[in-house]
Amino acid sequence: MGKVKSKLERKKEIQEIYDVYVNAWGGYADEPKEAPVVEIIEKIAKDVDLPPSYLFTIAAGEGLGWIYLSDLNNYKNGKVITDKKMSGFQNLGLDFFGDPQEWPNLKRYLPKTYNEGDEFESVKEVRDEAFGKETVYSANFKNLESAIWAMAAVLKQRADRFEKDWKKLKYIKPTEDEWGFWIYFYYQRPELAFQRIKELKSYDIFYLKTSDRTKIRTKALERIAAWRYIQHYNIFSK
């Protein structure tokens, strides 16, 4: 049996593979105070059939980690608070969850008892885009579990859309890295994601040689790198 690599050794290895910054988001889930979040992620990921480590990676990168879990005001009696109201816009990047056009596409991925008014309320938010200000319909959630359910539903819907598209294009099944990369791309810009894989005639995750961290391609690669690093922590079941 070979020597187990240290976190720093594994981080360096991942950085060499993907050539992007490697976020250490496992640090938001590796202590007893964060155990309630891990339990919620594991339960929901199992129900929607997503790898829990992947669900956590995307949630952490969209704000759950560096905004919510890093704030000491969100802890009480040595545990993270899970029953407080949460902004999907600020904490999870769910900018369109409360949009009437988005909701019908997501209902089938949520529990039958999950509905507007009980689990979330639609709210208008304003975000800065290259073309100027944009008003979107996000959501405020009853608690952390309701918010994670929303994130999981969006990711699973995007995963199904990606699968439908690659089957339409008669592509082979993607590798795990390709799957994770393009689901995140679909999470951000589904129409553009389909356009990209169609133009590329492949799932090439290294298609654009750029270190610009504002590009979706770079963000998607950073998520894959962070996912592989989180797996090294052995926090989640898979």
mmCIF file of C-alpha atoms in Angstrom:
data_model
loop_
_atom_site.group_PDB
_atom_site.id
_atom_site.type_symbol
_atom_site.label_atom_id
_atom_site.label_comp_id
_atom_site.label_asym_id
_atom_site.label_seq_id
_atom_site.Cartn_x
_atom_site.Cartn_y
_atom_site.Cartn_z
ATOM 1 C CA MET A 1 0.000 0.000 0.000
ATOM 2 C CA GLY A 2 1.454 3.352 -1.052
ATOM 3 C CA LYS A 3 1.944 6.390 1.105
ATOM 4 C CA VAL A 4 -1.164 8.515 1.580
ATOM 5 C CA LYS A 5 -0.613 11.926 0.042
ATOM 6 C CA SER A 6 -0.853 14.988 2.258
ATOM 7 C CA LYS A 7 -3.420 17.670 1.461
ATOM 8 C CA LEU A 8 -0.703 19.949 0.116
ATOM 9 C CA GLU A 9 0.711 17.182 -2.085
ATOM 10 C CA ARG A 10 -2.726 16.400 -3.471
ATOM 11 C CA LYS A 11 -3.488 20.093 -3.996
ATOM 12 C CA LYS A 12 -0.294 20.563 -5.995
ATOM 13 C CA GLU A 13 -1.080 17.479 -8.071
ATOM 14 C CA ILE A 14 -4.590 18.737 -8.855
ATOM 15 C CA GLN A 15 -3.262 22.165 -9.785
ATOM 16 C CA GLU A 16 -0.884 20.593 -12.275
ATOM 17 C CA ILE A 17 -3.693 18.561 -13.845
ATOM 18 C CA TYR A 18 -6.223 21.355 -14.280
ATOM 19 C CA ASP A 19 -3.941 24.424 -14.338
ATOM 20 C CA VAL A 20 -6.339 26.530 -12.249
ATOM 21 C CA TYR A 21 -6.499 27.806 -8.687
ATOM 22 C CA VAL A 22 -7.519 25.004 -6.302
ATOM 23 C CA ASN A 23 -10.025 26.150 -3.689
ATOM 24 C CA ALA A 24 -9.835 24.363 -0.333
ATOM 25 C CA TRP A 25 -13.584 24.309 0.298
ATOM 26 C CA GLY A 26 -13.305 21.066 2.225
ATOM 27 C CA GLY A 27 -12.272 23.321 5.099
ATOM 28 C CA TYR A 28 -15.900 24.414 5.371
ATOM 29 C CA ALA A 29 -17.095 20.885 6.143
ATOM 30 C CA ASP A 30 -14.332 19.031 7.992
ATOM 31 C CA GLU A 31 -15.049 20.058 11.594
ATOM 32 C CA PRO A 32 -17.766 18.876 14.029
ATOM 33 C CA LYS A 33 -19.342 22.352 14.009
ATOM 34 C CA GLU A 34 -20.159 21.868 10.310
ATOM 35 C CA ALA A 35 -21.555 18.340 10.648
ATOM 36 C CA PRO A 36 -25.213 19.473 10.280
ATOM 37 C CA VAL A 37 -24.425 20.793 6.783
ATOM 38 C CA VAL A 38 -22.742 17.526 5.809
ATOM 39 C CA GLU A 39 -25.806 15.575 6.991
ATOM 40 C CA ILE A 40 -28.164 17.759 4.947
ATOM 41 C CA ILE A 41 -25.987 17.486 1.835
ATOM 42 C CA GLU A 42 -25.720 13.686 2.148
ATOM 43 C CA LYS A 43 -29.478 13.224 2.559
ATOM 44 C CA ILE A 44 -30.519 15.466 -0.325
ATOM 45 C CA ALA A 45 -27.778 14.263 -2.681
ATOM 46 C CA LYS A 46 -28.939 10.670 -2.151
ATOM 47 C CA ASP A 47 -32.554 11.617 -2.876
ATOM 48 C CA VAL A 48 -31.746 13.387 -6.171
ATOM 49 C CA ASP A 49 -28.922 11.024 -7.180
ATOM 50 C CA LEU A 50 -25.976 13.437 -7.187
ATOM 51 C CA PRO A 51 -22.551 12.832 -5.612
ATOM 52 C CA PRO A 52 -22.727 14.651 -2.242
ATOM 53 C CA SER A 53 -19.171 15.934 -2.626
ATOM 54 C CA TYR A 54 -20.147 17.523 -5.955
ATOM 55 C CA LEU A 55 -23.321 19.096 -4.554
ATOM 56 C CA PHE A 56 -21.319 20.576 -1.692
ATOM 57 C CA THR A 57 -18.584 21.828 -4.020
ATOM 58 C CA ILE A 58 -21.009 23.771 -6.196
ATOM 59 C CA ALA A 59 -22.935 25.113 -3.210
ATOM 60 C CA ALA A 60 -19.738 26.166 -1.433
ATOM 61 C CA GLY A 61 -18.414 27.933 -4.503
ATOM 62 C CA GLU A 62 -21.650 29.817 -5.078
ATOM 63 C CA GLY A 63 -21.612 31.284 -1.565
ATOM 64 C CA LEU A 64 -22.478 28.623 1.013
ATOM 65 C CA GLY A 65 -18.813 28.333 1.937
ATOM 66 C CA TRP A 66 -17.193 31.731 1.717
ATOM 67 C CA ILE A 67 -20.320 33.714 2.700
ATOM 68 C CA TYR A 68 -22.428 31.558 5.053
ATOM 69 C CA LEU A 69 -20.139 28.958 6.623
ATOM 70 C CA SER A 70 -17.262 31.392 7.072
ATOM 71 C CA ASP A 71 -19.437 33.808 9.092
ATOM 72 C CA LEU A 72 -19.150 33.130 12.836
ATOM 73 C CA ASN A 73 -22.571 34.732 13.353
ATOM 74 C CA ASN A 74 -24.058 31.650 11.679
ATOM 75 C CA TYR A 75 -22.930 29.350 14.510
ATOM 76 C CA LYS A 76 -24.476 28.735 17.905
ATOM 77 C CA ASN A 77 -23.446 26.369 20.686
ATOM 78 C CA GLY A 78 -20.612 25.002 18.572
ATOM 79 C CA LYS A 79 -22.780 24.078 15.559
ATOM 80 C CA VAL A 80 -23.747 25.818 12.336
ATOM 81 C CA ILE A 81 -27.265 27.243 12.432
ATOM 82 C CA THR A 82 -29.494 25.474 9.916
ATOM 83 C CA ASP A 83 -32.937 26.871 10.784
ATOM 84 C CA LYS A 84 -32.497 30.529 9.867
ATOM 85 C CA LYS A 85 -33.888 32.167 6.748
ATOM 86 C CA MET A 86 -31.426 32.165 3.849
ATOM 87 C CA SER A 87 -31.032 34.280 0.721
ATOM 88 C CA GLY A 88 -30.625 32.124 -2.366
ATOM 89 C CA PHE A 89 -29.240 35.128 -4.224
ATOM 90 C CA GLN A 90 -26.491 35.900 -1.705
ATOM 91 C CA ASN A 91 -25.690 32.441 -0.336
ATOM 92 C CA LEU A 92 -26.167 30.021 -3.226
ATOM 93 C CA GLY A 93 -26.186 31.925 -6.505
ATOM 94 C CA LEU A 94 -29.772 30.848 -7.178
ATOM 95 C CA ASP A 95 -30.515 33.999 -9.133
ATOM 96 C CA PHE A 96 -33.479 32.595 -11.069
ATOM 97 C CA PHE A 97 -35.041 30.057 -8.712
ATOM 98 C CA GLY A 98 -38.046 32.285 -8.007
ATOM 99 C CA ASP A 99 -38.702 32.996 -11.682
ATOM 100 C CA PRO A 100 -42.178 31.757 -12.734
ATOM 101 C CA GLN A 101 -40.625 30.399 -15.948
ATOM 102 C CA GLU A 102 -37.956 28.425 -14.065
ATOM 103 C CA TRP A 103 -40.134 26.939 -11.330
ATOM 104 C CA PRO A 104 -42.120 24.510 -13.555
ATOM 105 C CA ASN A 105 -38.846 22.947 -14.746
ATOM 106 C CA LEU A 106 -37.679 22.308 -11.195
ATOM 107 C CA LYS A 107 -40.793 21.038 -9.361
ATOM 108 C CA ARG A 108 -40.305 17.424 -10.433
ATOM 109 C CA TYR A 109 -36.893 17.327 -8.708
ATOM 110 C CA LEU A 110 -38.252 18.495 -5.366
ATOM 111 C CA PRO A 111 -40.340 16.785 -2.663
ATOM 112 C CA LYS A 112 -44.087 16.954 -3.313
ATOM 113 C CA THR A 113 -44.502 19.018 -0.156
ATOM 114 C CA TYR A 114 -41.970 21.615 -1.355
ATOM 115 C CA ASN A 115 -43.807 24.708 -2.504
ATOM 116 C CA GLU A 116 -43.693 28.476 -2.706
ATOM 117 C CA GLY A 117 -44.951 30.112 0.448
ATOM 118 C CA ASP A 118 -43.765 27.322 2.752
ATOM 119 C CA GLU A 119 -40.212 26.535 1.651
ATOM 120 C CA PHE A 120 -39.373 29.748 -0.193
ATOM 121 C CA GLU A 121 -40.635 33.103 -1.359
ATOM 122 C CA SER A 122 -39.788 34.686 -4.686
ATOM 123 C CA VAL A 123 -37.894 37.988 -4.392
ATOM 124 C CA LYS A 124 -36.631 40.526 -6.892
ATOM 125 C CA GLU A 125 -32.879 41.110 -6.851
ATOM 126 C CA VAL A 126 -30.637 43.312 -8.969
ATOM 127 C CA ARG A 127 -27.309 42.036 -10.249
ATOM 128 C CA ASP A 128 -24.503 43.709 -12.155
ATOM 129 C CA GLU A 129 -23.854 42.401 -15.647
ATOM 130 C CA ALA A 130 -21.488 43.544 -18.414
ATOM 131 C CA PHE A 131 -24.415 45.217 -20.142
ATOM 132 C CA GLY A 132 -25.599 46.936 -16.945
ATOM 133 C CA LYS A 133 -28.099 46.211 -14.161
ATOM 134 C CA GLU A 134 -30.426 43.222 -14.454
ATOM 135 C CA THR A 135 -33.457 42.442 -12.306
ATOM 136 C CA VAL A 136 -33.920 38.741 -11.546
ATOM 137 C CA TYR A 137 -36.369 36.671 -9.531
ATOM 138 C CA SER A 138 -34.395 34.782 -6.903
ATOM 139 C CA ALA A 139 -35.717 33.344 -3.635
ATOM 140 C CA ASN A 140 -35.452 33.554 0.120
ATOM 141 C CA PHE A 141 -35.587 30.132 1.754
ATOM 142 C CA LYS A 142 -37.123 28.956 5.022
ATOM 143 C CA ASN A 143 -33.879 27.357 6.161
ATOM 144 C CA LEU A 144 -30.639 25.777 5.006
ATOM 145 C CA GLU A 145 -32.243 22.476 4.011
ATOM 146 C CA SER A 146 -34.811 24.216 1.801
ATOM 147 C CA ALA A 147 -32.001 26.180 0.139
ATOM 148 C CA ILE A 148 -29.884 23.066 -0.495
ATOM 149 C CA TRP A 149 -32.920 21.326 -1.962
ATOM 150 C CA ALA A 150 -33.252 24.199 -4.414
ATOM 151 C CA MET A 151 -29.585 23.987 -5.395
ATOM 152 C CA ALA A 152 -29.842 20.215 -5.854
ATOM 153 C CA ALA A 153 -32.958 20.561 -7.999
ATOM 154 C CA VAL A 154 -31.294 23.065 -10.317
ATOM 155 C CA LEU A 155 -28.155 20.935 -10.676
ATOM 156 C CA LYS A 156 -30.150 17.758 -11.332
ATOM 157 C CA GLN A 157 -32.321 19.522 -13.902
ATOM 158 C CA ARG A 158 -29.191 20.781 -15.641
ATOM 159 C CA ALA A 159 -27.648 17.305 -15.483
ATOM 160 C CA ASP A 160 -30.718 15.839 -17.177
ATOM 161 C CA ARG A 161 -30.661 18.570 -19.799
ATOM 162 C CA PHE A 162 -26.989 17.896 -20.488
ATOM 163 C CA GLU A 163 -27.690 14.172 -20.875
ATOM 164 C CA LYS A 164 -30.592 14.855 -23.230
ATOM 165 C CA ASP A 165 -28.363 17.117 -25.324
ATOM 166 C CA TRP A 166 -25.409 14.761 -25.595
ATOM 167 C CA LYS A 167 -27.695 11.912 -26.559
ATOM 168 C CA LYS A 168 -29.287 14.148 -29.191
ATOM 169 C CA LEU A 169 -25.814 14.856 -30.576
ATOM 170 C CA LYS A 170 -25.028 11.111 -30.419
ATOM 171 C CA TYR A 171 -21.961 11.663 -28.235
ATOM 172 C CA ILE A 172 -20.499 8.962 -26.013
ATOM 173 C CA LYS A 173 -21.085 9.101 -22.275
ATOM 174 C CA PRO A 174 -18.889 11.815 -20.674
ATOM 175 C CA THR A 175 -16.182 11.049 -18.134
ATOM 176 C CA GLU A 176 -16.805 12.125 -14.547
ATOM 177 C CA ASP A 177 -14.677 15.252 -14.995
ATOM 178 C CA GLU A 178 -16.517 16.140 -18.204
ATOM 179 C CA TRP A 179 -19.865 15.490 -16.522
ATOM 180 C CA GLY A 180 -19.040 17.776 -13.594
ATOM 181 C CA PHE A 181 -17.575 20.499 -15.788
ATOM 182 C CA TRP A 182 -20.490 20.737 -18.193
ATOM 183 C CA ILE A 183 -23.195 20.478 -15.538
ATOM 184 C CA TYR A 184 -21.708 23.558 -13.913
ATOM 185 C CA PHE A 185 -21.551 25.246 -17.329
ATOM 186 C CA TYR A 186 -25.206 24.329 -17.847
ATOM 187 C CA TYR A 187 -25.948 25.648 -14.346
ATOM 188 C CA GLN A 188 -24.617 29.030 -15.420
ATOM 189 C CA ARG A 189 -25.624 29.236 -19.092
ATOM 190 C CA PRO A 190 -27.510 26.191 -20.451
ATOM 191 C CA GLU A 191 -28.015 27.517 -23.977
ATOM 192 C CA LEU A 192 -24.363 28.546 -24.298
ATOM 193 C CA ALA A 193 -23.231 25.195 -22.888
ATOM 194 C CA PHE A 194 -25.134 23.313 -25.578
ATOM 195 C CA GLN A 195 -23.738 25.633 -28.225
ATOM 196 C CA ARG A 196 -20.194 24.976 -26.978
ATOM 197 C CA ILE A 197 -20.353 21.173 -26.982
ATOM 198 C CA LYS A 198 -22.002 21.277 -30.398
ATOM 199 C CA GLU A 199 -19.258 23.526 -31.821
ATOM 200 C CA LEU A 200 -16.478 21.544 -30.153
ATOM 201 C CA LYS A 201 -17.939 18.199 -31.284
ATOM 202 C CA SER A 202 -16.672 16.923 -27.940
ATOM 203 C CA TYR A 203 -16.707 17.585 -24.185
ATOM 204 C CA ASP A 204 -13.195 19.089 -24.177
ATOM 205 C CA ILE A 205 -12.905 20.818 -20.793
ATOM 206 C CA PHE A 206 -9.565 22.378 -21.743
ATOM 207 C CA TYR A 207 -10.839 23.961 -24.953
ATOM 208 C CA LEU A 208 -10.047 27.566 -24.017
ATOM 209 C CA LYS A 209 -6.519 28.413 -22.895
ATOM 210 C CA THR A 210 -7.134 31.295 -20.523
ATOM 211 C CA SER A 211 -6.553 32.093 -16.872
ATOM 212 C CA ASP A 212 -9.342 34.697 -16.824
ATOM 213 C CA ARG A 213 -11.326 33.726 -13.719
ATOM 214 C CA THR A 214 -14.413 35.589 -14.960
ATOM 215 C CA LYS A 215 -14.847 33.085 -17.819
ATOM 216 C CA ILE A 216 -17.374 30.302 -17.233
ATOM 217 C CA ARG A 217 -14.851 27.796 -18.577
ATOM 218 C CA THR A 218 -12.322 28.811 -15.906
ATOM 219 C CA LYS A 219 -14.957 28.769 -13.168
ATOM 220 C CA ALA A 220 -16.098 25.310 -14.262
ATOM 221 C CA LEU A 221 -12.539 23.970 -14.203
ATOM 222 C CA GLU A 222 -12.016 25.491 -10.764
ATOM 223 C CA ARG A 223 -15.127 23.639 -9.557
ATOM 224 C CA ILE A 224 -13.763 20.334 -10.853
ATOM 225 C CA ALA A 225 -10.395 20.980 -9.195
ATOM 226 C CA ALA A 226 -12.097 21.915 -5.914
ATOM 227 C CA TRP A 227 -14.309 18.819 -6.167
ATOM 228 C CA ARG A 228 -11.307 16.533 -6.563
ATOM 229 C CA TYR A 229 -9.625 18.232 -3.618
ATOM 230 C CA ILE A 230 -12.719 17.904 -1.401
ATOM 231 C CA GLN A 231 -12.794 14.184 -2.185
ATOM 232 C CA HIS A 232 -9.283 13.929 -0.725
ATOM 233 C CA TYR A 233 -10.691 15.080 2.631
ATOM 234 C CA ASN A 234 -12.957 11.983 2.780
ATOM 235 C CA ILE A 235 -15.787 13.991 4.303
ATOM 236 C CA PHE A 236 -18.592 12.745 2.074
ATOM 237 C CA SER A 237 -19.670 9.215 1.159
ATOM 238 C CA LYS A 238 -18.738 9.822 -2.497
#
